[in-house]
XYZ file of C-alpha atoms in Angstrom:
719
model
C -127.023 -72.101 -41.342
C -123.428 -69.984 -41.240
C -124.300 -68.518 -44.001
C -127.958 -67.717 -43.546
C -126.938 -66.029 -40.115
C -123.900 -64.263 -41.650
C -126.639 -63.049 -44.271
C -128.524 -61.977 -41.938
C -126.185 -59.934 -40.124
C -124.779 -58.102 -42.994
C -127.975 -56.745 -44.488
C -127.914 -54.085 -41.127
C -123.530 -53.958 -40.309
C -122.236 -54.428 -44.360
C -118.466 -54.416 -42.652
C -119.038 -57.383 -39.840
C -116.104 -59.789 -39.485
C -116.920 -62.584 -41.091
C -113.545 -64.494 -40.494
C -114.300 -64.299 -36.719
C -117.990 -65.429 -36.474
C -117.181 -68.013 -38.630
C -114.104 -68.994 -36.036
C -116.744 -68.816 -33.674
C -119.350 -71.265 -35.305
C -116.747 -73.995 -35.694
C -116.035 -74.026 -32.947
C -119.484 -74.000 -31.335
C -120.397 -76.578 -33.932
C -116.742 -78.313 -32.559
C -117.384 -78.671 -29.318
C -120.350 -79.159 -28.469
C -120.416 -81.997 -31.362
C -122.207 -85.198 -29.271
C -124.460 -83.145 -27.135
C -128.218 -83.213 -27.546
C -131.091 -81.531 -26.037
C -134.837 -82.872 -24.779
C -135.188 -82.553 -28.276
C -133.213 -85.197 -29.515
C -131.753 -82.171 -31.590
C -127.783 -81.708 -31.469
C -127.467 -78.933 -28.869
C -125.451 -76.949 -31.655
C -128.596 -75.764 -32.906
C -129.557 -73.709 -29.987
C -126.383 -71.289 -29.433
C -127.478 -70.941 -33.696
C -130.246 -70.006 -32.629
C -129.505 -67.441 -29.987
C -127.330 -65.579 -32.232
C -130.272 -65.687 -34.986
C -131.833 -63.948 -31.878
C -129.246 -61.613 -31.605
C -128.964 -60.998 -35.170
C -132.811 -59.755 -35.405
C -131.971 -57.795 -32.716
C -129.193 -56.197 -35.297
C -126.732 -56.424 -31.853
C -122.368 -56.316 -32.627
C -120.481 -58.988 -34.079
C -119.059 -58.853 -30.150
C -122.595 -60.282 -28.879
C -123.637 -62.203 -31.824
C -120.240 -64.383 -31.124
C -120.750 -64.266 -27.241
C -124.446 -65.553 -28.389
C -122.282 -68.336 -30.456
C -120.278 -69.098 -27.438
C -122.007 -68.395 -24.324
C -121.946 -71.973 -23.098
C -118.692 -72.865 -24.270
C -116.766 -71.995 -20.804
C -119.376 -74.098 -18.577
C -120.371 -77.191 -20.751
C -116.726 -77.917 -22.324
C -113.129 -77.847 -22.254
C -112.413 -74.855 -23.757
C -110.642 -72.656 -20.930
C -111.161 -68.656 -20.579
C -107.735 -68.411 -22.016
C -107.730 -70.417 -24.801
C -111.192 -68.543 -25.839
C -109.360 -64.633 -25.437
C -106.440 -65.770 -27.111
C -108.938 -66.700 -30.115
C -111.368 -63.873 -29.289
C -110.012 -61.263 -27.917
C -111.093 -59.683 -24.061
C -113.759 -57.975 -25.163
C -115.741 -61.441 -26.453
C -114.236 -63.755 -23.479
C -115.569 -61.568 -20.432
C -119.321 -60.745 -21.916
C -118.881 -65.262 -22.541
C -117.839 -65.536 -19.120
C -120.987 -62.758 -17.593
C -123.105 -64.798 -19.308
C -122.075 -68.117 -17.819
C -121.742 -66.204 -14.369
C -125.358 -66.130 -14.324
C -126.141 -69.494 -14.460
C -127.895 -70.725 -11.453
C -126.127 -71.769 -8.479
C -126.854 -73.916 -5.515
C -129.439 -72.074 -2.566
C -131.267 -73.158 0.081
C -134.715 -72.618 -1.171
C -136.517 -71.047 -4.451
C -136.669 -67.756 -3.422
C -132.552 -67.326 -2.648
C -132.180 -68.844 -6.134
C -134.157 -66.280 -7.665
C -132.765 -63.128 -5.880
C -129.230 -64.281 -6.202
C -129.652 -64.333 -9.975
C -130.926 -61.009 -10.288
C -129.117 -59.405 -8.397
C -126.446 -61.428 -10.663
C -128.271 -59.701 -13.352
C -128.346 -56.152 -11.848
C -124.857 -56.394 -11.148
C -124.017 -58.040 -15.125
C -126.374 -54.801 -16.291
C -123.788 -52.300 -14.625
C -120.851 -53.114 -15.877
C -122.045 -54.381 -20.040
C -125.734 -54.455 -20.624
C -124.377 -56.895 -23.866
C -124.582 -59.578 -21.060
C -128.028 -59.544 -19.809
C -129.590 -59.143 -23.773
C -127.453 -62.405 -24.449
C -129.121 -64.097 -21.310
C -132.736 -62.880 -22.706
C -132.189 -64.313 -26.294
C -130.830 -67.723 -23.945
C -133.967 -67.856 -22.923
C -136.157 -66.736 -25.299
C -135.253 -70.112 -27.122
C -135.304 -72.290 -24.207
C -138.990 -71.196 -24.071
C -139.564 -71.671 -27.918
C -138.712 -75.526 -27.115
C -140.339 -75.795 -23.882
C -142.644 -78.373 -25.255
C -139.743 -80.417 -24.656
C -139.163 -80.239 -20.927
C -141.652 -82.387 -18.161
C -144.714 -80.207 -17.166
C -142.754 -79.711 -13.907
C -140.024 -77.823 -15.232
C -142.220 -76.054 -18.218
C -144.440 -74.553 -15.443
C -140.741 -73.543 -12.942
C -139.618 -72.003 -16.181
C -142.516 -70.437 -17.020
C -143.528 -69.029 -14.181
C -139.397 -67.580 -13.679
C -139.823 -65.636 -17.417
C -142.817 -64.262 -16.782
C -141.581 -63.160 -12.994
C -138.269 -62.239 -14.496
C -137.201 -62.424 -17.759
C -140.238 -60.228 -19.216
C -140.379 -57.266 -17.142
C -136.487 -57.059 -17.658
C -137.476 -57.066 -21.341
C -139.465 -54.537 -20.180
C -137.199 -52.832 -18.948
C -134.683 -53.150 -21.358
C -137.112 -51.865 -24.286
C -136.978 -54.936 -25.810
C -140.663 -55.386 -26.551
C -140.563 -57.548 -29.753
C -138.875 -60.511 -27.151
C -141.030 -59.181 -24.163
C -144.586 -59.804 -25.899
C -142.788 -63.894 -27.126
C -141.580 -64.107 -23.884
C -145.329 -63.214 -21.902
C -147.058 -65.729 -24.519
C -145.417 -68.484 -24.129
C -145.142 -68.312 -20.988
C -149.050 -67.849 -20.361
C -149.451 -70.794 -22.861
C -147.379 -73.253 -20.402
C -148.540 -71.857 -17.219
C -152.232 -71.419 -18.420
C -152.349 -73.617 -21.448
C -156.664 -74.013 -22.071
C -157.008 -69.696 -21.592
C -153.757 -69.373 -24.214
C -155.295 -71.901 -26.816
C -159.018 -70.545 -26.174
C -157.708 -66.981 -26.244
C -155.902 -67.709 -29.790
C -158.902 -69.428 -31.209
C -161.244 -66.377 -30.171
C -158.619 -64.014 -31.647
C -158.593 -66.134 -34.764
C -162.547 -65.976 -35.381
C -162.513 -61.939 -34.699
C -159.803 -61.705 -37.208
C -161.584 -60.859 -40.334
C -164.052 -58.711 -38.325
C -160.638 -57.147 -36.504
C -158.785 -56.073 -40.272
C -161.948 -54.598 -41.957
C -162.350 -52.593 -39.119
C -158.595 -51.686 -39.177
C -157.813 -51.039 -42.885
C -161.093 -48.724 -43.188
C -159.627 -46.671 -40.511
C -156.187 -46.716 -42.556
C -158.003 -45.931 -45.493
C -159.983 -43.002 -44.037
C -155.977 -41.473 -42.124
C -154.486 -41.918 -45.084
C -156.652 -39.862 -46.940
C -155.850 -37.342 -43.937
C -152.759 -37.375 -43.874
C -152.475 -37.002 -48.080
C -154.103 -32.951 -47.438
C -151.328 -32.552 -44.869
C -148.926 -33.852 -47.358
C -147.542 -35.642 -44.668
C -145.680 -39.143 -45.544
C -145.985 -42.059 -43.190
C -146.662 -45.720 -42.857
C -149.731 -46.869 -41.632
C -150.081 -50.235 -40.223
C -152.427 -52.536 -37.681
C -151.263 -53.770 -34.368
C -152.435 -56.915 -33.124
C -152.157 -57.238 -29.113
C -150.276 -60.178 -27.831
C -151.863 -62.942 -26.016
C -151.006 -62.147 -22.737
C -151.671 -58.461 -23.128
C -155.035 -59.605 -23.529
C -155.492 -61.679 -20.642
C -154.025 -59.636 -18.510
C -156.540 -56.435 -19.532
C -159.767 -59.661 -18.881
C -158.028 -60.319 -15.118
C -157.392 -56.883 -14.037
C -160.621 -55.058 -15.608
C -163.147 -58.788 -14.493
C -164.260 -58.866 -18.007
C -164.619 -61.365 -20.380
C -163.388 -61.188 -23.904
C -166.850 -60.680 -25.422
C -166.482 -57.461 -22.811
C -163.142 -55.770 -24.691
C -163.511 -53.155 -26.996
C -160.056 -51.729 -27.616
C -158.225 -54.925 -28.921
C -157.674 -52.692 -31.847
C -154.591 -50.799 -32.527
C -153.223 -48.148 -35.425
C -150.059 -47.273 -35.531
C -148.256 -44.903 -37.429
C -144.695 -44.016 -38.873
C -143.433 -40.879 -40.259
C -140.102 -39.136 -40.515
C -139.779 -36.110 -38.095
C -141.629 -35.604 -34.562
C -142.870 -32.032 -36.416
C -145.069 -34.860 -38.527
C -145.901 -37.182 -35.178
C -147.557 -34.204 -33.875
C -149.973 -32.896 -37.247
C -150.763 -37.180 -37.597
C -151.837 -36.766 -33.701
C -153.657 -33.596 -34.648
C -155.523 -35.328 -37.899
C -156.649 -38.114 -35.857
C -157.989 -36.034 -32.899
C -160.136 -34.289 -35.984
C -160.948 -37.589 -37.157
C -162.248 -39.103 -34.126
C -163.484 -38.084 -30.244
C -160.380 -38.615 -28.313
C -161.352 -40.048 -24.631
C -159.889 -38.240 -21.734
C -156.997 -39.192 -20.257
C -155.437 -41.552 -22.566
C -153.199 -39.057 -24.133
C -150.335 -40.204 -23.280
C -146.780 -37.982 -25.124
C -143.968 -40.418 -24.483
C -141.764 -37.893 -26.582
C -141.710 -35.114 -24.714
C -141.374 -37.408 -21.427
C -139.471 -40.695 -22.865
C -139.898 -43.889 -20.686
C -136.300 -45.205 -18.492
C -136.182 -47.595 -21.130
C -135.722 -44.901 -24.053
C -139.367 -45.760 -25.657
C -141.035 -42.933 -26.939
C -144.109 -42.642 -28.962
C -147.401 -40.819 -29.135
C -150.207 -42.726 -27.581
C -154.519 -42.135 -28.077
C -157.035 -43.823 -27.783
C -160.349 -42.533 -29.494
C -163.888 -43.511 -30.162
C -164.619 -44.893 -33.886
C -167.752 -43.603 -36.253
C -169.625 -46.870 -35.036
C -168.707 -45.986 -31.406
C -165.712 -49.120 -31.520
C -162.803 -47.571 -29.486
C -159.041 -47.847 -30.497
C -155.442 -46.511 -30.016
C -153.362 -44.805 -32.064
C -149.350 -44.851 -31.791
C -147.086 -42.004 -33.880
C -144.036 -42.359 -33.550
C -140.446 -42.157 -35.971
C -139.159 -44.644 -37.637
C -135.808 -44.047 -34.828
C -138.241 -44.353 -32.597
C -139.768 -47.714 -33.870
C -136.376 -49.517 -33.982
C -135.884 -48.248 -30.524
C -139.722 -49.507 -29.469
C -138.939 -52.727 -30.602
C -134.866 -53.037 -30.014
C -134.859 -51.247 -27.122
C -131.462 -50.698 -25.650
C -130.072 -53.168 -28.294
C -130.973 -50.707 -31.305
C -128.437 -48.360 -29.445
C -125.074 -50.087 -30.709
C -123.372 -48.692 -33.338
C -121.020 -50.772 -35.088
C -118.390 -48.288 -36.166
C -117.618 -47.144 -32.600
C -115.679 -48.700 -29.634
C -117.211 -50.235 -26.968
C -116.214 -47.656 -24.522
C -118.012 -44.982 -26.782
C -120.704 -47.263 -26.862
C -120.941 -47.427 -23.155
C -120.244 -44.075 -22.036
C -123.037 -42.989 -24.230
C -125.552 -45.149 -22.856
C -124.732 -44.639 -19.431
C -126.827 -41.795 -18.530
C -129.516 -43.529 -20.474
C -129.542 -46.283 -18.317
C -129.169 -44.078 -15.008
C -131.824 -46.589 -13.425
C -129.425 -49.971 -13.531
C -126.685 -47.138 -11.091
C -130.355 -46.791 -8.920
C -130.843 -50.628 -8.594
C -127.050 -51.354 -7.768
C -127.616 -48.449 -4.934
C -130.234 -48.976 -3.094
C -129.893 -53.558 -3.584
C -127.248 -53.190 -1.240
C -129.474 -52.102 1.146
C -131.924 -54.848 1.103
C -130.591 -58.663 2.579
C -133.481 -60.227 2.905
C -134.105 -62.502 -0.412
C -138.096 -61.815 -0.284
C -138.288 -58.062 -0.108
C -134.965 -57.656 -3.361
C -137.115 -60.193 -5.228
C -140.269 -57.849 -5.057
C -138.687 -54.447 -5.041
C -136.658 -55.928 -7.958
C -140.131 -57.179 -9.667
C -141.824 -53.929 -8.960
C -138.962 -52.118 -10.329
C -139.267 -53.653 -13.496
C -143.035 -53.918 -14.861
C -144.612 -51.155 -12.968
C -145.970 -48.855 -15.008
C -145.033 -45.384 -14.786
C -146.221 -41.207 -14.506
C -143.954 -38.887 -15.662
C -143.341 -35.247 -13.714
C -141.474 -32.271 -13.383
C -139.691 -30.728 -10.571
C -139.952 -26.856 -10.379
C -136.641 -26.377 -12.272
C -138.319 -28.369 -15.457
C -136.461 -31.910 -14.266
C -137.952 -35.152 -15.497
C -138.929 -37.851 -12.560
C -140.012 -40.671 -13.106
C -142.173 -42.538 -10.675
C -144.104 -46.085 -10.414
C -148.275 -45.134 -11.574
C -149.732 -44.633 -7.883
C -146.751 -42.866 -6.298
C -147.286 -39.601 -4.204
C -145.231 -36.108 -3.176
C -143.337 -39.088 -0.500
C -142.244 -40.843 -3.402
C -141.121 -38.039 -5.200
C -139.457 -36.214 -2.001
C -136.928 -39.504 -1.359
C -136.387 -39.680 -5.267
C -134.440 -36.203 -5.136
C -133.019 -37.772 -1.877
C -133.099 -39.221 1.298
C -132.585 -35.801 3.316
C -136.089 -34.592 1.323
C -137.969 -37.312 2.119
C -136.817 -36.995 6.063
C -137.504 -33.694 6.228
C -141.199 -33.994 4.021
C -143.554 -32.316 6.059
C -146.052 -31.589 2.370
C -146.587 -30.407 -1.041
C -147.270 -28.283 -3.749
C -148.727 -29.914 -7.205
C -148.507 -27.770 -9.887
C -149.195 -24.344 -6.947
C -151.769 -25.916 -4.504
C -150.910 -27.184 -1.568
C -151.925 -31.499 -1.804
C -152.264 -34.429 1.120
C -149.269 -36.656 1.136
C -151.601 -39.137 -0.431
C -152.168 -37.289 -3.418
C -151.886 -39.528 -6.362
C -149.419 -38.253 -8.982
C -149.829 -37.968 -12.135
C -148.343 -37.121 -15.637
C -147.294 -33.689 -16.359
C -147.681 -32.828 -12.734
C -145.074 -29.910 -11.118
C -143.683 -31.226 -7.921
C -142.885 -29.037 -4.658
C -141.361 -30.140 -1.347
C -142.058 -28.517 1.566
C -139.459 -29.353 4.488
C -138.862 -28.290 7.997
C -135.830 -28.737 9.890
C -138.428 -29.034 12.834
C -139.983 -32.139 11.246
C -139.374 -35.097 13.474
C -139.108 -37.725 10.619
C -141.518 -39.916 8.645
C -144.264 -42.122 9.738
C -144.744 -45.695 9.462
C -148.082 -44.939 8.048
C -146.224 -43.527 5.149
C -144.762 -47.241 4.032
C -148.430 -47.653 3.317
C -148.761 -44.539 1.357
C -145.468 -44.944 -0.497
C -145.274 -47.123 -3.852
C -141.891 -47.290 -5.047
C -139.234 -49.291 -3.508
C -136.503 -47.107 -3.274
C -139.243 -44.886 -0.923
C -139.501 -47.617 1.078
C -136.521 -48.622 2.082
C -135.391 -45.118 2.891
C -137.930 -45.614 5.430
C -137.146 -48.490 6.328
C -133.740 -47.071 6.363
C -134.111 -44.391 8.576
C -136.513 -46.509 11.217
C -133.807 -49.202 11.646
C -131.198 -46.093 12.142
C -133.261 -44.770 14.493
C -134.743 -47.411 16.443
C -131.375 -48.959 16.435
C -131.470 -48.975 20.353
C -134.220 -50.474 20.594
C -133.544 -52.556 18.324
C -130.314 -53.703 19.994
C -132.300 -54.240 23.456
C -135.653 -56.611 21.476
C -132.692 -58.693 19.406
C -130.928 -59.622 23.014
C -134.654 -60.356 24.845
C -135.310 -62.264 21.210
C -132.301 -64.362 21.076
C -132.799 -65.165 24.930
C -136.513 -66.185 24.544
C -135.495 -68.793 21.349
C -132.527 -69.633 23.982
C -135.316 -70.813 26.542
C -137.668 -72.356 24.155
C -134.823 -74.972 22.794
C -134.035 -76.258 25.893
C -131.177 -74.115 27.210
C -130.046 -72.470 29.602
C -128.423 -68.854 29.126
C -124.599 -69.823 30.498
C -124.737 -73.221 28.855
C -124.995 -71.491 25.402
C -124.953 -67.864 25.123
C -121.378 -68.092 26.169
C -119.097 -64.292 24.911
C -116.743 -66.287 22.890
C -119.205 -68.710 20.847
C -121.726 -64.748 20.414
C -118.293 -63.766 18.874
C -117.778 -66.275 16.518
C -121.236 -66.631 15.543
C -120.893 -62.664 14.931
C -117.688 -63.565 12.858
C -119.055 -66.145 10.530
C -121.969 -63.788 10.296
C -120.130 -60.259 8.956
C -121.265 -58.410 11.915
C -118.752 -55.538 12.796
C -119.898 -55.715 16.424
C -122.404 -57.335 18.738
C -124.724 -54.741 18.959
C -125.243 -54.532 14.848
C -126.357 -58.642 15.097
C -128.691 -57.885 18.103
C -130.056 -54.812 16.501
C -130.294 -56.721 12.638
C -132.436 -59.700 15.021
C -134.734 -56.646 16.943
C -135.143 -55.342 13.393
C -136.465 -58.989 11.870
C -133.219 -58.789 9.020
C -131.761 -61.366 10.709
C -133.648 -64.170 11.650
C -133.052 -66.335 14.760
C -133.163 -69.789 12.276
C -129.908 -68.395 10.870
C -127.891 -67.362 14.019
C -129.113 -70.607 16.636
C -127.936 -73.521 14.516
C -124.694 -71.448 14.894
C -124.482 -71.429 18.855
C -126.116 -74.987 18.506
C -122.804 -76.314 16.998
C -120.576 -74.535 19.308
C -122.856 -76.212 21.923
C -122.603 -79.626 20.515
C -118.785 -79.584 19.699
C -118.204 -77.998 23.830
C -119.685 -80.349 25.477
C -119.093 -83.463 23.372
C -116.183 -86.058 24.660
C -115.291 -88.522 21.495
C -115.278 -91.028 23.888
C -119.282 -90.565 24.213
C -119.135 -91.292 19.837
C -116.540 -94.053 20.366
C -118.886 -95.958 23.037
C -122.376 -95.407 20.727
C -120.860 -96.764 17.390
C -119.373 -99.668 19.267
C -122.852 -100.280 21.184
C -123.880 -99.970 17.348
C -121.796 -102.274 15.992
C -121.817 -105.305 18.487
C -125.851 -105.400 18.956
C -127.759 -107.677 17.101
C -130.965 -106.225 18.649
C -132.712 -103.183 17.087
C -134.699 -101.055 19.536
C -137.396 -99.270 17.783
C -138.390 -95.800 18.793
C -141.324 -94.033 19.794
C -141.017 -92.582 16.716
C -141.146 -95.403 14.375
C -136.873 -95.680 14.539
C -135.679 -98.743 14.357
C -131.529 -98.196 15.975
C -129.582 -101.392 16.661
C -128.276 -101.462 20.356
C -128.436 -97.813 21.447
C -130.465 -97.945 24.348
C -131.701 -95.458 26.987
C -130.402 -92.545 24.673
C -132.739 -89.961 23.242
C -133.921 -90.260 19.297
C -135.300 -87.330 17.417
C -136.940 -86.212 14.417
C -134.883 -83.572 12.963
C -136.985 -80.515 12.583
C -134.745 -79.268 9.419
C -136.023 -81.833 6.697
C -138.879 -83.744 8.718
C -138.162 -87.656 7.384
C -141.395 -89.705 7.001
C -142.085 -93.265 6.314
C -140.670 -93.976 3.012
C -138.144 -91.266 2.627
C -134.643 -92.539 2.986
C -133.300 -91.374 6.446
C -129.543 -92.023 8.311
C -129.054 -90.733 11.961
C -126.511 -88.685 13.736
C -125.001 -88.906 16.865
C -125.294 -84.854 18.062
C -122.926 -83.753 20.969
C -124.633 -84.183 24.219
C -128.453 -84.561 22.747
C -128.872 -87.841 21.315
C -129.383 -89.566 17.951
C -131.158 -87.229 15.996
C -133.328 -88.638 11.889
C -132.772 -86.308 8.949
C -133.535 -87.450 5.159
C -130.327 -88.648 4.095
C -130.814 -85.719 0.920
C -130.930 -82.991 4.179
C -128.461 -80.260 3.427
C -127.428 -80.536 7.035
C -126.379 -83.950 6.499
C -124.883 -83.708 2.993
C -122.309 -80.823 4.472
C -120.961 -82.589 7.850
C -117.583 -82.363 8.372
C -117.546 -86.367 10.415
C -118.921 -89.144 9.031
C -118.350 -91.090 11.686
C -121.214 -89.601 13.942
C -123.850 -91.121 11.180
C -125.218 -94.249 11.385
C -127.354 -96.629 9.563
C -131.304 -96.101 11.221
C -134.753 -97.622 9.968
C -138.124 -97.370 10.059
C -139.975 -99.957 11.465
C -142.571 -101.065 9.536
C -145.286 -102.239 12.814
C -145.289 -98.657 14.143
C -148.023 -96.375 12.541
C -147.674 -92.543 13.382
C -148.504 -89.504 12.267
C -146.186 -86.932 10.603
C -146.282 -83.181 9.865
C -145.066 -82.117 6.642
C -144.959 -78.457 4.549
C -145.316 -77.805 1.418
C -145.194 -74.644 -0.811
C -147.813 -73.420 -2.822
C -147.051 -70.747 -5.879
C -150.509 -69.623 -7.655
C -152.244 -67.067 -9.280
C -154.591 -64.996 -7.149
C -157.743 -66.590 -8.209
C -161.067 -66.235 -6.516
C -161.867 -69.775 -5.097
C -158.604 -71.577 -5.781
C -157.851 -71.666 -1.928
C -161.532 -73.699 -1.519
C -160.846 -76.066 -4.274
C -157.085 -76.486 -2.856
C -158.067 -77.998 0.741
C -161.049 -79.519 -0.974
C -158.721 -81.852 -2.756
C -156.563 -82.085 -0.176
C -159.351 -83.385 2.370
C -160.810 -86.054 -0.192
C -157.377 -87.843 0.199
C -157.893 -88.083 3.401
C -155.092 -85.890 4.674
C -155.929 -83.473 7.582
C -154.237 -80.018 7.113
C -153.041 -78.527 10.763
C -151.815 -74.841 9.017
C -151.688 -72.459 6.397
C -150.068 -69.200 5.853
C -150.767 -67.165 2.928
C -148.516 -64.379 1.496
C -150.369 -62.000 -1.423
C -147.862 -61.216 -4.181
C -148.065 -57.837 -6.149
C -147.603 -59.863 -9.422
C -151.423 -60.957 -8.835
C -149.770 -64.469 -7.657
C -149.809 -65.784 -4.115
C -147.107 -68.142 -1.678
C -149.051 -70.799 0.750
C -147.563 -72.477 3.010
C -149.486 -76.143 3.924
C -148.686 -78.241 6.813
C -150.301 -81.849 6.816
C -150.259 -84.542 8.734
C -149.401 -87.773 6.432
C -148.299 -91.413 7.343
C -146.327 -91.858 4.372
C -143.798 -90.431 1.726
C -146.213 -91.609 -0.898
C -149.085 -89.346 0.513
C -146.273 -86.499 -0.063
C -146.395 -87.526 -3.733
C -150.090 -88.122 -3.706
C -150.837 -84.574 -2.143
C -148.158 -82.689 -4.690
C -149.766 -84.294 -7.407
C -153.198 -83.372 -6.638
C -152.173 -79.895 -5.711
C -150.693 -79.704 -9.589
C -154.027 -80.824 -10.936
C -155.471 -77.521 -9.456
C -156.345 -74.928 -12.398
C -154.132 -71.871 -11.103
C -150.855 -73.764 -9.992
C -147.750 -72.449 -11.026
C -145.625 -74.479 -8.444
C -145.327 -77.043 -6.071
C -142.654 -78.571 -3.571
C -141.788 -80.098 0.057
C -139.806 -77.355 1.678
C -136.655 -78.781 2.562
C -133.371 -77.173 4.049
């Protein structure tokens, strides 16, 4: 395996350091000895596969070594200092960067995913190669996903489709993007995937014959023009076919432009010559020509795209590019590493091309809400772009569907805030006008402008514009939000059965403010009023201070003493058995909502009785004073109903909700509430409240929901 890897690297980098790569290979083999993957193979197979993927991308020696060593610091006893002594600072920092992208434990999957994305954005800003190694790592994991259980397959495939594939697209590494998309679809919608694979196979002969005819005609035309070039057919990926069917609402048989021809020539001049020949031979479809040579995509992609109608009415696409453009189209940012230069020179030469990463770093700091952050990142990574000009001729890329308002905020937030109108190609247009590639956009501003309208949030398309508009209103309405936030907190205090004087003490509020890192109380109230800081983050901290203040150690000791002495169990109205403690309030904790069948534990609260939690509740796992925990159990003679919250993530397909509710009712389980949120990636989040009698019913519900076609993930909500 080592010789095969070295041979592959030397094909594009004859000056590779064989000795160092061999040393990294041997160390990985030694340190991973005795470790195995889910497939039963030695774990060492994985880092070697990652290194081979990086070699396929023609990456430099440091990145190849980081691929071989990427799990060493986390999974073995080998230290950072030892690695630095053996391989130097550059390789060690890359390995450490990849290690820091590993998952941490958060309260929810949403926070977990958002934090991983934040770390990726930060890693990209320091050294883009860290994320390239991570993409190679994810690609090999997806190639071997068949050995994981079904729940893990769905979880990994969903994350890959929503984050890693769009990230590969944003970096221009299409060779990885296409495979990640196809592999994700294979595990998320296996029936659809294999059905499409079969249909594509059946049409292959017909399609190949058609493509060969096109290539023959085009070759003759290029010979007459004395233009040399390589012409080939380009099959569409399974996922791109699936996406086209989904977006256009068409059956496979109704798709006519599944064929594409690629022409690679030796100069930009010849690219435009080939384009002329194509448009002479076949009729171009208006509005389907895109010049990414004159206006490259932010991920460095360059090519000419045109869609034409063939001699028998067939629709097909032609892509035209140079060999250098083709290399960039396949490998993206990875194609721009030069092996004879120092790392610093390489990184600085890429800074201008990767300005979008700096923009991400800027506006992501303003997004503290996990859902908003993750959705805006997904949008920024995956949306198609339009390319427009400023009056001075600067090219600005914006998400497809953007308006002059998006353009204004891309220029500067002050221009956006003072925008009162716009001209496109010299004529005045409404602010709702959808910009098209090639438009020249001029923003009209006024010093007397009253600022943006809240309605603009419904008009704009770019994440940057939305963030800037929200920031404007957040600042403008600060005073109102301070009053609103204070009122919201006071209402919540009353709702939870406290009095103002009892819990809203100045020193307690100051303590909460410091713990939440607000500069002053007004900042905290304003954040609550605006909705950035939910009350569910503030109230637990106040209640904790309340418990500490109103409780004496004697009462805990007294409860513990009664519990130890008594042999007589007492059953509460919730069906909870607690020995020897009479006239004490027993309540089910709302943070984890235990039901019969869950392992439970009692917690002696300060002045408010005993609360019953699941043993795996994060509030219990983080308890400092273990003396407050007492043994409780379920009373099997009691039968009560309990509400449980379940989170479902599914494809936004017609009839899904009807199927879901029907299946739940077939189990004889009542649905007490449902909240559905549509996402921009063609999925939706569903929060269900179901009424059950015991934990076994929850497992039945989860198993049933997984069987509903289109389900991506389902789990019981807990802290």
